[in-house]
Amino acid sequence: MAKSIRIQLEPQDHPKQWYNLNADLPSPLLPPLGPDGSPVSPDMLAPIFPMNLIEQEVSDKRWIDIPEEIRDILATYRPSPLHRAVALEEYLGTPARIYYKNESVSPAGSHKPNTAVAQAWYNKQAGVKRLATETGAGQWGSALAFACAQVGLECKVFMVRISYDQKPFRKIMMQTWGADCTASPSTETQTGRDVLERFPDTPGSLGIAISEAVETAVGDLTGSTKYSLGSVLNHVMMHQTIIGLETKKQLEKAGEGKPDVIIGCAGGGSNFAGLAFPFVYDKIHGADIDIIPVEPASCPTMTKGPFSYDLGDFTGMTPLLPMHTLGHTFMPPPIHAGGLRYHGIAPLISQAIVEGLISPRAIHQLECYSAAVTFARTEGIIIAPETSHAAAAAVQEALKAKEEGKEKVIVFNLSGHGLMDMKGYEAYFSGALEDHALPQDELEANLEAISGYPKPEQRRSGRW
Amino acid sequence: MAKSIRIQLEPQDHPKQWYNLNADLPSPLLPPLGPDGSPVSPDMLAPIFPMNLIEQEVSDKRWIDIPEEIRDILATYRPSPLHRAVALEEYLGTPARIYYKNESVSPAGSHKPNTAVAQAWYNKQAGVKRLATETGAGQWGSALAFACAQVGLECKVFMVRISYDQKPFRKIMMQTWGADCTASPSTETQTGRDVLERFPDTPGSLGIAISEAVETAVGDLTGSTKYSLGSVLNHVMMHQTIIGLETKKQLEKAGEGKPDVIIGCAGGGSNFAGLAFPFVYDKIHGADIDIIPVEPASCPTMTKGPFSYDLGDFTGMTPLLPMHTLGHTFMPPPIHAGGLRYHGIAPLISQAIVEGLISPRAIHQLECYSAAVTFARTEGIIIAPETSHAAAAAVQEALKAKEEGKEKVIVFNLSGHGLMDMKGYEAYFSGALEDHALPQDELEANLEAISGYPKPEQRRSGRW
């Protein structure tokens, strides 16, 4: 039997500043572009976001202070524990030491509240009364509902119809925290009504839900409703860096030097960025670390998608963003990791890939679930379908260390528990789980649709 | 906005010994009786439990060492945090300081692994290969599945058919941890086959599931299968006392003196006992503390049931236990707190009631859910339906302190999160949730059925 090792920090050890990778990227981050191809200026975002968050979005300051009130709310569950996976190491017979940062301890069960609380607080400071957002599988909507209850804001969530029907308990979670959760498309917006008229039986999509949430914010002419996004944007990545900053302190407390491998799953990219960016800083300054964002093989944005300008959504409500993308018309296969089915990936992560700072990897879902079951039976925690991608990569790295006979330190982000998402495990045990590959012709057809968009290399012209 | 206060302990602060209330009760605990009315001797339990746990069951030693290996496994999530409910206090406008011990942080989501890990470990030490148990709503089956995976035992769970069908994800949780979960009644035991022949469409019952699990243990003539129970028994109560022992250290760390009110919900009684018994010790030694086990008004075992000998199960596989009981034929109404629907309550708790050391309280489920929603919106954690009873009593006590203008310290046990049990919240929001009262004639009819059983006052003849 293995000895559990859990490294805690005291609430007062919570990081006092967020880390902003934008300050340290060797090449500057490219600006988002409007439909006419010219850069979007910060004030053009003002109908959607409050100015204090827009300032963070465009900031190139390395460190940004975390207001004490935000740290106070996060102290409900932060600093989160770092565990050493001794039982998993023994099972694998690896000389590697595997650590995982346990973000599943938040009341919403994932890392998402780290930015939800910050965004809710800044909106409250700016006089906003209500936040509107979209949610697919429900992790983000739950987190924002939790955060709004903590801060004292109303919360409106548009949940993709098919998830709304298949996962009624996610809706009840949001309702318990006081949020108003509506199936999307809804009759509450023009977008929703138009879609319903044309496609009354549509299962909905994240693109439609984003459009409804943005319309709700922009349509509130009093300015008291704003929009909130749970991933992709620069300020969201930054809010998550407390994960990696805490991990550094905890590794030090555990007597470890620099880690050799850093791993996180990546859909929009926020949990990966949260753990990894403080280590990317070290890598920029000479440290020898393999930093691996992991995606589903069926949605290979980082490993097969080109670096291009593309829309953030399906319907064109967002600016063009510079990112690795499968094309905004990409229809993801029905894999269980709902949070990893986005067609793009955060611009900051895309830029780090281009710079050679991080090395993306794609893994099929059967291998991921196999790793998740091994993890549950050794370490005891049932992880989210998304997180299983990080666990699978950690297993790969630990077995590689075994082959090489090397004593490596591997750290991965346990971004959430799977207790609200057991259907994938059910499919795994019943033998119904399948791997999906993205056909080359489908990829090419999607990329054809964005071939007319500006190319990042044409836009190398200074920071935003 | 309120400042979160979370009091942690380091893994090495985990208690080194369990506290056994049996050593300190003013009157000795009465023995269980066989069908003939004579006390059950420890060796008669040997086909069901390993001798090392039977020794704990009958022990009157005050402190029993916790093996280091058990503490090592529990260190995955223990010591659990103690939180001060500052936001709830502000919401209620109470001068009371409310604390809650957060047992929802275990991988199974409740306090149940505290004893599951201990029981699995002692069985492993005794050479047992497999544990059999029953589960109703699924909390206990999940916890034992988790523990068996950690220790390296096989695990067989008989899950009441109606819950098995209604809560498929509980079954998948157990399967993920490697347990074999079967709907009860099953065709795998004589009991199950008999019941199915007579009632092919039965929804099952905890009584039938217990019988199947015990038969599975007793029927393994190699002795390699034993039975495990998640509540009621003395050694189970004792394994949970780490909750209260940690709480004492945490209150001290928070600068609090002795608390004024200690609260836990009670079905079989283990989470209440875990928090309360170390404070019952203080009360026996003169401390002025109100200690309140809370039950559903629809299942008022402690507040309306007499102290009597009664069967532990429906079908008579267990000895007669001295306890407050509604009669073993009691059919609980369909309240959502599945863990609080037992007809009896632990003998140690019953004896503490008789001694006047603790003061039971019954609360209706609408008031409990109202408190749970208030708790979620202030403190952020969505609690289990069972736990909502403790939260409701804490709110009652905090409002009483407000009325009296008294600065009290109130501590309750947050025994589990509600993420796997959102149906009750759904019913609450939809207006479908109802209070149930136990009709007096039904109570009397059930008690009539046990009127021939020995009375505890006839058995005051020394410790077991």
Tab-separated table of N, CA and C in Angstrom, chain B residues 2-128:
chain	number	residue	atom	x	y	z
B	2	ALA	N	-17.939	38.435	1.826
B	2	ALA	CA	-17.400	37.880	3.066
B	2	ALA	C	-16.008	37.313	2.856
B	3	LYS	N	-15.242	37.304	3.913
B	3	LYS	CA	-13.891	36.765	3.877
B	3	LYS	C	-13.957	35.287	4.238
B	4	SER	N	-13.504	34.438	3.327
B	4	SER	CA	-13.488	33.000	3.622
B	4	SER	C	-12.476	32.711	4.721
B	5	ILE	N	-12.852	31.867	5.670
B	5	ILE	CA	-11.892	31.406	6.671
B	5	ILE	C	-11.900	29.886	6.653
B	6	ARG	N	-10.756	29.328	6.318
B	6	ARG	CA	-10.644	27.874	6.196
B	6	ARG	C	-9.453	27.453	7.035
B	7	ILE	N	-9.701	26.582	7.995
B	7	ILE	CA	-8.633	26.178	8.898
B	7	ILE	C	-8.163	24.785	8.525
B	8	GLN	N	-6.922	24.700	8.083
B	8	GLN	CA	-6.342	23.429	7.658
B	8	GLN	C	-5.478	22.851	8.761
B	9	LEU	N	-5.217	21.578	8.660
B	9	LEU	CA	-4.155	20.937	9.434
B	9	LEU	C	-3.234	20.256	8.428
B	10	GLU	N	-2.012	20.024	8.804
B	10	GLU	CA	-1.093	19.302	7.935
B	10	GLU	C	-1.369	17.798	8.039
B	11	PRO	N	-1.033	17.038	6.969
B	11	PRO	CA	-1.239	15.584	7.022
B	11	PRO	C	-0.667	14.945	8.297
B	12	GLN	N	0.454	15.452	8.771
B	12	GLN	CA	1.033	14.831	9.974
B	12	GLN	C	0.250	15.148	11.253
B	13	ASP	N	-0.713	16.060	11.159
B	13	ASP	CA	-1.571	16.359	12.323
B	13	ASP	C	-2.742	15.390	12.432
B	14	HIS	N	-2.845	14.441	11.522
B	14	HIS	CA	-3.937	13.466	11.586
B	14	HIS	C	-3.908	12.770	12.950
B	15	PRO	N	-5.094	12.605	13.582
B	15	PRO	CA	-5.108	11.933	14.891
B	15	PRO	C	-4.435	10.556	14.825
B	16	LYS	N	-3.750	10.217	15.886
B	16	LYS	CA	-3.031	8.928	15.934
B	16	LYS	C	-3.874	7.842	16.583
B	17	GLN	N	-4.993	8.246	17.231
B	17	GLN	CA	-5.856	7.274	17.912
B	17	GLN	C	-7.315	7.621	17.667
B	18	TRP	N	-8.151	6.574	17.661
B	18	TRP	CA	-9.595	6.786	17.635
B	18	TRP	C	-10.101	6.886	19.071
B	19	TYR	N	-11.193	7.616	19.239
B	19	TYR	CA	-11.807	7.717	20.560
B	19	TYR	C	-13.013	6.789	20.645
B	20	ASN	N	-13.083	6.011	21.728
B	20	ASN	CA	-14.148	5.036	21.919
B	20	ASN	C	-15.074	5.482	23.054
B	21	LEU	N	-16.236	6.003	22.698
B	21	LEU	CA	-17.167	6.524	23.714
B	21	LEU	C	-17.599	5.441	24.694
B	22	ASN	N	-17.553	4.198	24.264
B	22	ASN	CA	-17.969	3.081	25.121
B	22	ASN	C	-17.200	3.067	26.446
B	23	ALA	N	-16.003	3.650	26.440
B	23	ALA	CA	-15.194	3.671	27.662
B	23	ALA	C	-15.719	4.666	28.684
B	24	ASP	N	-16.521	5.600	28.253
B	24	ASP	CA	-16.878	6.719	29.130
B	24	ASP	C	-18.358	6.877	29.405
B	25	LEU	N	-19.202	6.063	28.772
B	25	LEU	CA	-20.640	6.202	29.032
B	25	LEU	C	-20.914	5.928	30.507
B	26	PRO	N	-21.700	6.775	31.148
B	26	PRO	CA	-21.995	6.562	32.576
B	26	PRO	C	-22.560	5.169	32.851
B	27	SER	N	-23.470	4.695	32.003
B	27	SER	CA	-23.958	3.319	32.147
B	27	SER	C	-23.368	2.489	31.020
B	28	PRO	N	-23.109	1.223	31.286
B	28	PRO	CA	-22.484	0.410	30.250
B	28	PRO	C	-23.411	0.162	29.065
B	29	LEU	N	-22.778	-0.001	27.911
B	29	LEU	CA	-23.519	-0.338	26.697
B	29	LEU	C	-24.056	-1.760	26.827
B	30	LEU	N	-25.298	-1.961	26.369
B	30	LEU	CA	-25.915	-3.292	26.457
B	30	LEU	C	-25.475	-4.163	25.286
B	31	PRO	N	-25.431	-5.466	25.475
B	31	PRO	CA	-24.989	-6.367	24.406
B	31	PRO	C	-26.086	-6.611	23.377
B	32	PRO	N	-25.725	-6.950	22.146
B	32	PRO	CA	-26.732	-7.441	21.209
B	32	PRO	C	-27.198	-8.829	21.670
B	33	LEU	N	-28.418	-9.170	21.310
B	33	LEU	CA	-28.996	-10.448	21.749
B	33	LEU	C	-29.298	-11.328	20.545
B	34	GLY	N	-29.146	-12.624	20.752
B	34	GLY	CA	-29.541	-13.582	19.728
B	34	GLY	C	-31.044	-13.791	19.740
B	35	PRO	N	-31.557	-14.616	18.831
B	35	PRO	CA	-32.996	-14.862	18.722
B	35	PRO	C	-33.589	-15.425	20.017
B	36	ASP	N	-32.739	-16.109	20.803
B	36	ASP	CA	-33.241	-16.696	22.056
B	36	ASP	C	-33.169	-15.716	23.213
B	37	GLY	N	-32.733	-14.505	22.979
B	37	GLY	CA	-32.690	-13.500	24.034
B	37	GLY	C	-31.399	-13.500	24.836
B	38	SER	N	-30.470	-14.378	24.521
B	38	SER	CA	-29.199	-14.351	25.255
B	38	SER	C	-28.146	-13.591	24.460
B	39	PRO	N	-27.203	-12.956	25.178
B	39	PRO	CA	-26.219	-12.106	24.502
B	39	PRO	C	-25.447	-12.852	23.421
B	40	VAL	N	-25.155	-12.149	22.365
B	40	VAL	CA	-24.333	-12.691	21.277
B	40	VAL	C	-22.872	-12.584	21.712
B	41	SER	N	-22.161	-13.685	21.681
B	41	SER	CA	-20.745	-13.631	22.059
B	41	SER	C	-19.919	-13.214	20.848
B	42	PRO	N	-18.750	-12.592	21.098
B	42	PRO	CA	-17.940	-12.098	19.985
B	42	PRO	C	-17.667	-13.163	18.926
B	43	ASP	N	-17.376	-14.390	19.349
B	43	ASP	CA	-17.003	-15.407	18.345
B	43	ASP	C	-18.169	-15.787	17.436
B	44	MET	N	-19.398	-15.497	17.909
B	44	MET	CA	-20.539	-15.788	17.037
B	44	MET	C	-20.563	-14.874	15.814
B	45	LEU	N	-19.827	-13.756	15.904
B	45	LEU	CA	-19.785	-12.822	14.778
B	45	LEU	C	-18.674	-13.158	13.784
B	46	ALA	N	-17.844	-14.142	14.126
B	46	ALA	CA	-16.644	-14.436	13.327
B	46	ALA	C	-16.925	-14.827	11.876
B	47	PRO	N	-18.058	-15.490	11.577
B	47	PRO	CA	-18.291	-15.773	10.161
B	47	PRO	C	-18.546	-14.511	9.329
B	48	ILE	N	-18.891	-13.420	10.003
B	48	ILE	CA	-19.283	-12.197	9.298
B	48	ILE	C	-18.150	-11.171	9.270
B	49	PHE	N	-17.510	-10.974	10.440
B	49	PHE	CA	-16.464	-9.947	10.558
B	49	PHE	C	-15.135	-10.594	10.951
B	50	PRO	N	-14.015	-9.977	10.586
B	50	PRO	CA	-12.726	-10.490	11.056
B	50	PRO	C	-12.558	-10.189	12.553
B	51	MET	N	-11.758	-10.993	13.228
B	51	MET	CA	-11.651	-10.878	14.686
B	51	MET	C	-11.081	-9.530	15.129
B	52	ASN	N	-10.175	-8.944	14.331
B	52	ASN	CA	-9.599	-7.652	14.754
B	52	ASN	C	-10.677	-6.548	14.827
B	53	LEU	N	-11.676	-6.613	13.964
B	53	LEU	CA	-12.768	-5.626	14.054
B	53	LEU	C	-13.768	-6.013	15.146
B	54	ILE	N	-13.976	-7.297	15.355
B	54	ILE	CA	-14.865	-7.723	16.451
B	54	ILE	C	-14.294	-7.252	17.789
B	55	GLU	N	-12.963	-7.320	17.912
B	55	GLU	CA	-12.324	-6.838	19.147
B	55	GLU	C	-12.605	-5.349	19.357
B	56	GLN	N	-12.570	-4.582	18.265
B	56	GLN	CA	-12.904	-3.153	18.394
B	56	GLN	C	-14.372	-2.981	18.750
B	57	GLU	N	-15.211	-3.807	18.194
B	57	GLU	CA	-16.651	-3.692	18.414
B	57	GLU	C	-16.995	-3.845	19.899
B	58	VAL	N	-16.302	-4.726	20.587
B	58	VAL	CA	-16.635	-5.010	21.994
B	58	VAL	C	-15.696	-4.312	22.959
B	59	SER	N	-14.753	-3.532	22.425
B	59	SER	CA	-13.738	-2.932	23.299
B	59	SER	C	-14.319	-1.839	24.189
B	60	ASP	N	-13.786	-1.733	25.422
B	60	ASP	CA	-14.108	-0.553	26.229
B	60	ASP	C	-12.847	0.246	26.550
B	61	LYS	N	-11.821	0.056	25.721
B	61	LYS	CA	-10.631	0.923	25.830
B	61	LYS	C	-10.987	2.306	25.279
B	62	ARG	N	-10.515	3.352	25.963
B	62	ARG	CA	-10.872	4.711	25.535
B	62	ARG	C	-10.210	5.105	24.225
B	63	TRP	N	-8.940	4.767	24.055
B	63	TRP	CA	-8.184	5.170	22.856
B	63	TRP	C	-7.658	3.934	22.146
B	64	ILE	N	-7.822	3.886	20.869
B	64	ILE	CA	-7.312	2.759	20.085
B	64	ILE	C	-6.430	3.320	18.971
B	65	ASP	N	-5.199	2.795	18.906
B	65	ASP	CA	-4.227	3.304	17.924
B	65	ASP	C	-4.723	3.118	16.488
B	66	ILE	N	-4.509	4.126	15.680
B	66	ILE	CA	-4.811	4.028	14.248
B	66	ILE	C	-3.539	3.581	13.536
B	67	PRO	N	-3.561	2.423	12.891
B	67	PRO	CA	-2.349	1.972	12.197
B	67	PRO	C	-1.864	3.015	11.187
B	68	GLU	N	-0.547	3.124	11.075
B	68	GLU	CA	0.054	4.135	10.208
B	68	GLU	C	-0.415	3.981	8.757
B	69	GLU	N	-0.578	2.730	8.300
B	69	GLU	CA	-0.993	2.492	6.908
B	69	GLU	C	-2.379	3.082	6.642
B	70	ILE	N	-3.251	3.015	7.631
B	70	ILE	CA	-4.588	3.604	7.458
B	70	ILE	C	-4.481	5.128	7.373
B	71	ARG	N	-3.671	5.710	8.249
B	71	ARG	CA	-3.481	7.175	8.194
B	71	ARG	C	-2.879	7.594	6.859
B	72	ASP	N	-1.993	6.758	6.334
B	72	ASP	CA	-1.371	7.086	5.039
B	72	ASP	C	-2.401	7.159	3.922
B	73	ILE	N	-3.336	6.210	3.925
B	73	ILE	CA	-4.354	6.250	2.866
B	73	ILE	C	-5.290	7.438	3.085
B	74	LEU	N	-5.698	7.650	4.324
B	74	LEU	CA	-6.621	8.759	4.607
B	74	LEU	C	-5.990	10.115	4.276
B	75	ALA	N	-4.653	10.163	4.273
B	75	ALA	CA	-3.967	11.434	3.998
B	75	ALA	C	-4.221	11.944	2.576
B	76	THR	N	-4.819	11.110	1.710
B	76	THR	CA	-5.263	11.602	0.403
B	76	THR	C	-6.167	12.814	0.557
B	77	TYR	N	-6.982	12.816	1.601
B	77	TYR	CA	-7.916	13.942	1.777
B	77	TYR	C	-7.992	14.456	3.213
B	78	ARG	N	-7.337	13.824	4.157
B	78	ARG	CA	-7.413	14.241	5.547
B	78	ARG	C	-6.095	14.867	5.986
B	79	PRO	N	-6.089	15.645	7.067
B	79	PRO	CA	-7.256	16.163	7.775
B	79	PRO	C	-8.119	17.015	6.843
B	80	SER	N	-9.416	16.898	7.005
B	80	SER	CA	-10.338	17.688	6.192
B	80	SER	C	-10.406	19.110	6.743
B	81	PRO	N	-10.743	20.090	5.890
B	81	PRO	CA	-10.769	21.474	6.387
B	81	PRO	C	-11.954	21.778	7.305
B	82	LEU	N	-11.740	22.703	8.217
B	82	LEU	CA	-12.835	23.314	8.977
B	82	LEU	C	-12.993	24.726	8.421
B	83	HIS	N	-14.232	25.074	8.066
B	83	HIS	CA	-14.493	26.409	7.521
B	83	HIS	C	-15.315	27.213	8.521
B	84	ARG	N	-15.067	28.502	8.571
B	84	ARG	CA	-16.027	29.365	9.265
B	84	ARG	C	-16.974	29.937	8.222
B	85	ALA	N	-18.279	29.829	8.522
B	85	ALA	CA	-19.318	30.211	7.554
B	85	ALA	C	-19.623	31.702	7.661
B	86	VAL	N	-18.622	32.515	7.349
B	86	VAL	CA	-18.766	33.958	7.535
B	86	VAL	C	-19.897	34.534	6.683
B	87	ALA	N	-20.004	34.057	5.443
B	87	ALA	CA	-21.044	34.593	4.549
B	87	ALA	C	-22.434	34.210	5.056
B	88	LEU	N	-22.577	33.017	5.554
B	88	LEU	CA	-23.860	32.586	6.116
B	88	LEU	C	-24.196	33.401	7.371
B	89	GLU	N	-23.190	33.620	8.211
B	89	GLU	CA	-23.405	34.438	9.412
B	89	GLU	C	-23.917	35.826	9.032
B	90	GLU	N	-23.250	36.420	8.036
B	90	GLU	CA	-23.659	37.771	7.610
B	90	GLU	C	-25.078	37.754	7.070
B	91	TYR	N	-25.381	36.746	6.280
B	91	TYR	CA	-26.720	36.632	5.695
B	91	TYR	C	-27.780	36.536	6.798
B	92	LEU	N	-27.485	35.756	7.844
B	92	LEU	CA	-28.459	35.556	8.923
B	92	LEU	C	-28.445	36.725	9.916
B	93	GLY	N	-27.389	37.524	9.882
B	93	GLY	CA	-27.257	38.616	10.842
B	93	GLY	C	-27.154	38.127	12.272
B	94	THR	N	-26.431	37.027	12.433
B	94	THR	CA	-26.342	36.414	13.765
B	94	THR	C	-25.035	36.785	14.452
B	95	PRO	N	-25.064	36.926	15.768
B	95	PRO	CA	-23.802	37.113	16.493
B	95	PRO	C	-23.042	35.791	16.672
B	96	ALA	N	-23.689	34.677	16.293
B	96	ALA	CA	-23.021	33.378	16.444
B	96	ALA	C	-21.898	33.230	15.426
B	97	ARG	N	-20.879	32.468	15.774
B	97	ARG	CA	-19.839	32.079	14.823
B	97	ARG	C	-20.120	30.625	14.440
B	98	ILE	N	-20.373	30.427	13.138
B	98	ILE	CA	-20.754	29.099	12.648
B	98	ILE	C	-19.563	28.466	11.940
B	99	TYR	N	-19.207	27.274	12.359
B	99	TYR	CA	-18.144	26.515	11.684
B	99	TYR	C	-18.729	25.243	11.077
B	100	TYR	N	-18.137	24.796	9.964
B	100	TYR	CA	-18.517	23.481	9.449
B	100	TYR	C	-17.285	22.686	9.075
B	101	LYS	N	-17.335	21.403	9.432
B	101	LYS	CA	-16.248	20.480	9.116
B	101	LYS	C	-16.574	19.863	7.773
B	102	ASN	N	-15.655	20.006	6.819
B	102	ASN	CA	-15.972	19.675	5.429
B	102	ASN	C	-15.509	18.266	5.040
B	103	GLU	N	-16.384	17.290	5.261
B	103	GLU	CA	-16.072	15.898	4.921
B	103	GLU	C	-16.378	15.588	3.456
B	104	SER	N	-16.863	16.583	2.715
B	104	SER	CA	-17.186	16.338	1.301
B	104	SER	C	-15.929	16.240	0.440
B	105	VAL	N	-14.751	16.496	1.022
B	105	VAL	CA	-13.526	16.525	0.218
B	105	VAL	C	-12.953	15.141	-0.081
B	106	SER	N	-13.536	14.088	0.455
B	106	SER	CA	-13.022	12.741	0.140
B	106	SER	C	-13.363	12.400	-1.306
B	107	PRO	N	-12.582	11.488	-1.934
B	107	PRO	CA	-12.882	11.131	-3.330
B	107	PRO	C	-14.295	10.603	-3.525
B	108	ALA	N	-14.881	9.984	-2.501
B	108	ALA	CA	-16.248	9.485	-2.634
B	108	ALA	C	-17.271	10.572	-2.293
B	109	GLY	N	-16.811	11.705	-1.778
B	109	GLY	CA	-17.703	12.841	-1.542
B	109	GLY	C	-18.378	12.888	-0.198
B	110	SER	N	-18.021	11.996	0.714
B	110	SER	CA	-18.632	12.006	2.042
B	110	SER	C	-17.634	11.504	3.081
B	111	HIS	N	-18.124	11.442	4.356
B	111	HIS	CA	-17.310	10.948	5.460
B	111	HIS	C	-17.132	9.430	5.418
B	112	LYS	N	-17.912	8.727	4.605
B	112	LYS	CA	-17.942	7.260	4.660
B	112	LYS	C	-16.565	6.589	4.487
B	113	PRO	N	-15.679	7.125	3.633
B	113	PRO	CA	-14.376	6.447	3.503
B	113	PRO	C	-13.578	6.359	4.812
B	114	ASN	N	-13.864	7.228	5.791
B	114	ASN	CA	-13.102	7.161	7.046
B	114	ASN	C	-13.155	5.769	7.670
B	115	THR	N	-14.331	5.167	7.661
B	115	THR	CA	-14.422	3.803	8.207
B	115	THR	C	-14.210	2.762	7.118
B	116	ALA	N	-14.563	3.068	5.882
B	116	ALA	CA	-14.386	2.085	4.799
B	116	ALA	C	-12.912	1.709	4.655
B	117	VAL	N	-12.042	2.702	4.710
B	117	VAL	CA	-10.609	2.437	4.587
B	117	VAL	C	-10.130	1.602	5.775
B	118	ALA	N	-10.578	1.966	6.979
B	118	ALA	CA	-10.163	1.211	8.167
B	118	ALA	C	-10.658	-0.236	8.085
B	119	GLN	N	-11.917	-0.415	7.737
B	119	GLN	CA	-12.466	-1.771	7.667
B	119	GLN	C	-11.767	-2.597	6.590
B	120	ALA	N	-11.533	-1.991	5.437
B	120	ALA	CA	-10.858	-2.724	4.361
B	120	ALA	C	-9.460	-3.139	4.809
B	121	TRP	N	-8.767	-2.212	5.468
B	121	TRP	CA	-7.399	-2.514	5.898
B	121	TRP	C	-7.365	-3.656	6.924
B	122	TYR	N	-8.256	-3.614	7.918
B	122	TYR	CA	-8.267	-4.678	8.938
B	122	TYR	C	-8.646	-6.020	8.323
B	123	ASN	N	-9.565	-6.004	7.366
B	123	ASN	CA	-9.920	-7.250	6.693
B	123	ASN	C	-8.730	-7.795	5.908
B	124	LYS	N	-8.032	-6.914	5.230
B	124	LYS	CA	-6.837	-7.326	4.471
B	124	LYS	C	-5.813	-7.964	5.422
B	125	GLN	N	-5.612	-7.312	6.581
B	125	GLN	CA	-4.672	-7.858	7.569
B	125	GLN	C	-5.066	-9.253	8.023
B	126	ALA	N	-6.381	-9.478	8.088
B	126	ALA	CA	-6.892	-10.765	8.569
B	126	ALA	C	-6.909	-11.814	7.455
B	127	GLY	N	-6.389	-11.465	6.290
B	127	GLY	CA	-6.304	-12.450	5.215
B	127	GLY	C	-7.546	-12.545	4.349
B	128	VAL	N	-8.499	-11.642	4.578
B	128	VAL	CA	-9.724	-11.639	3.774
B	128	VAL	C	-9.384	-11.174	2.353
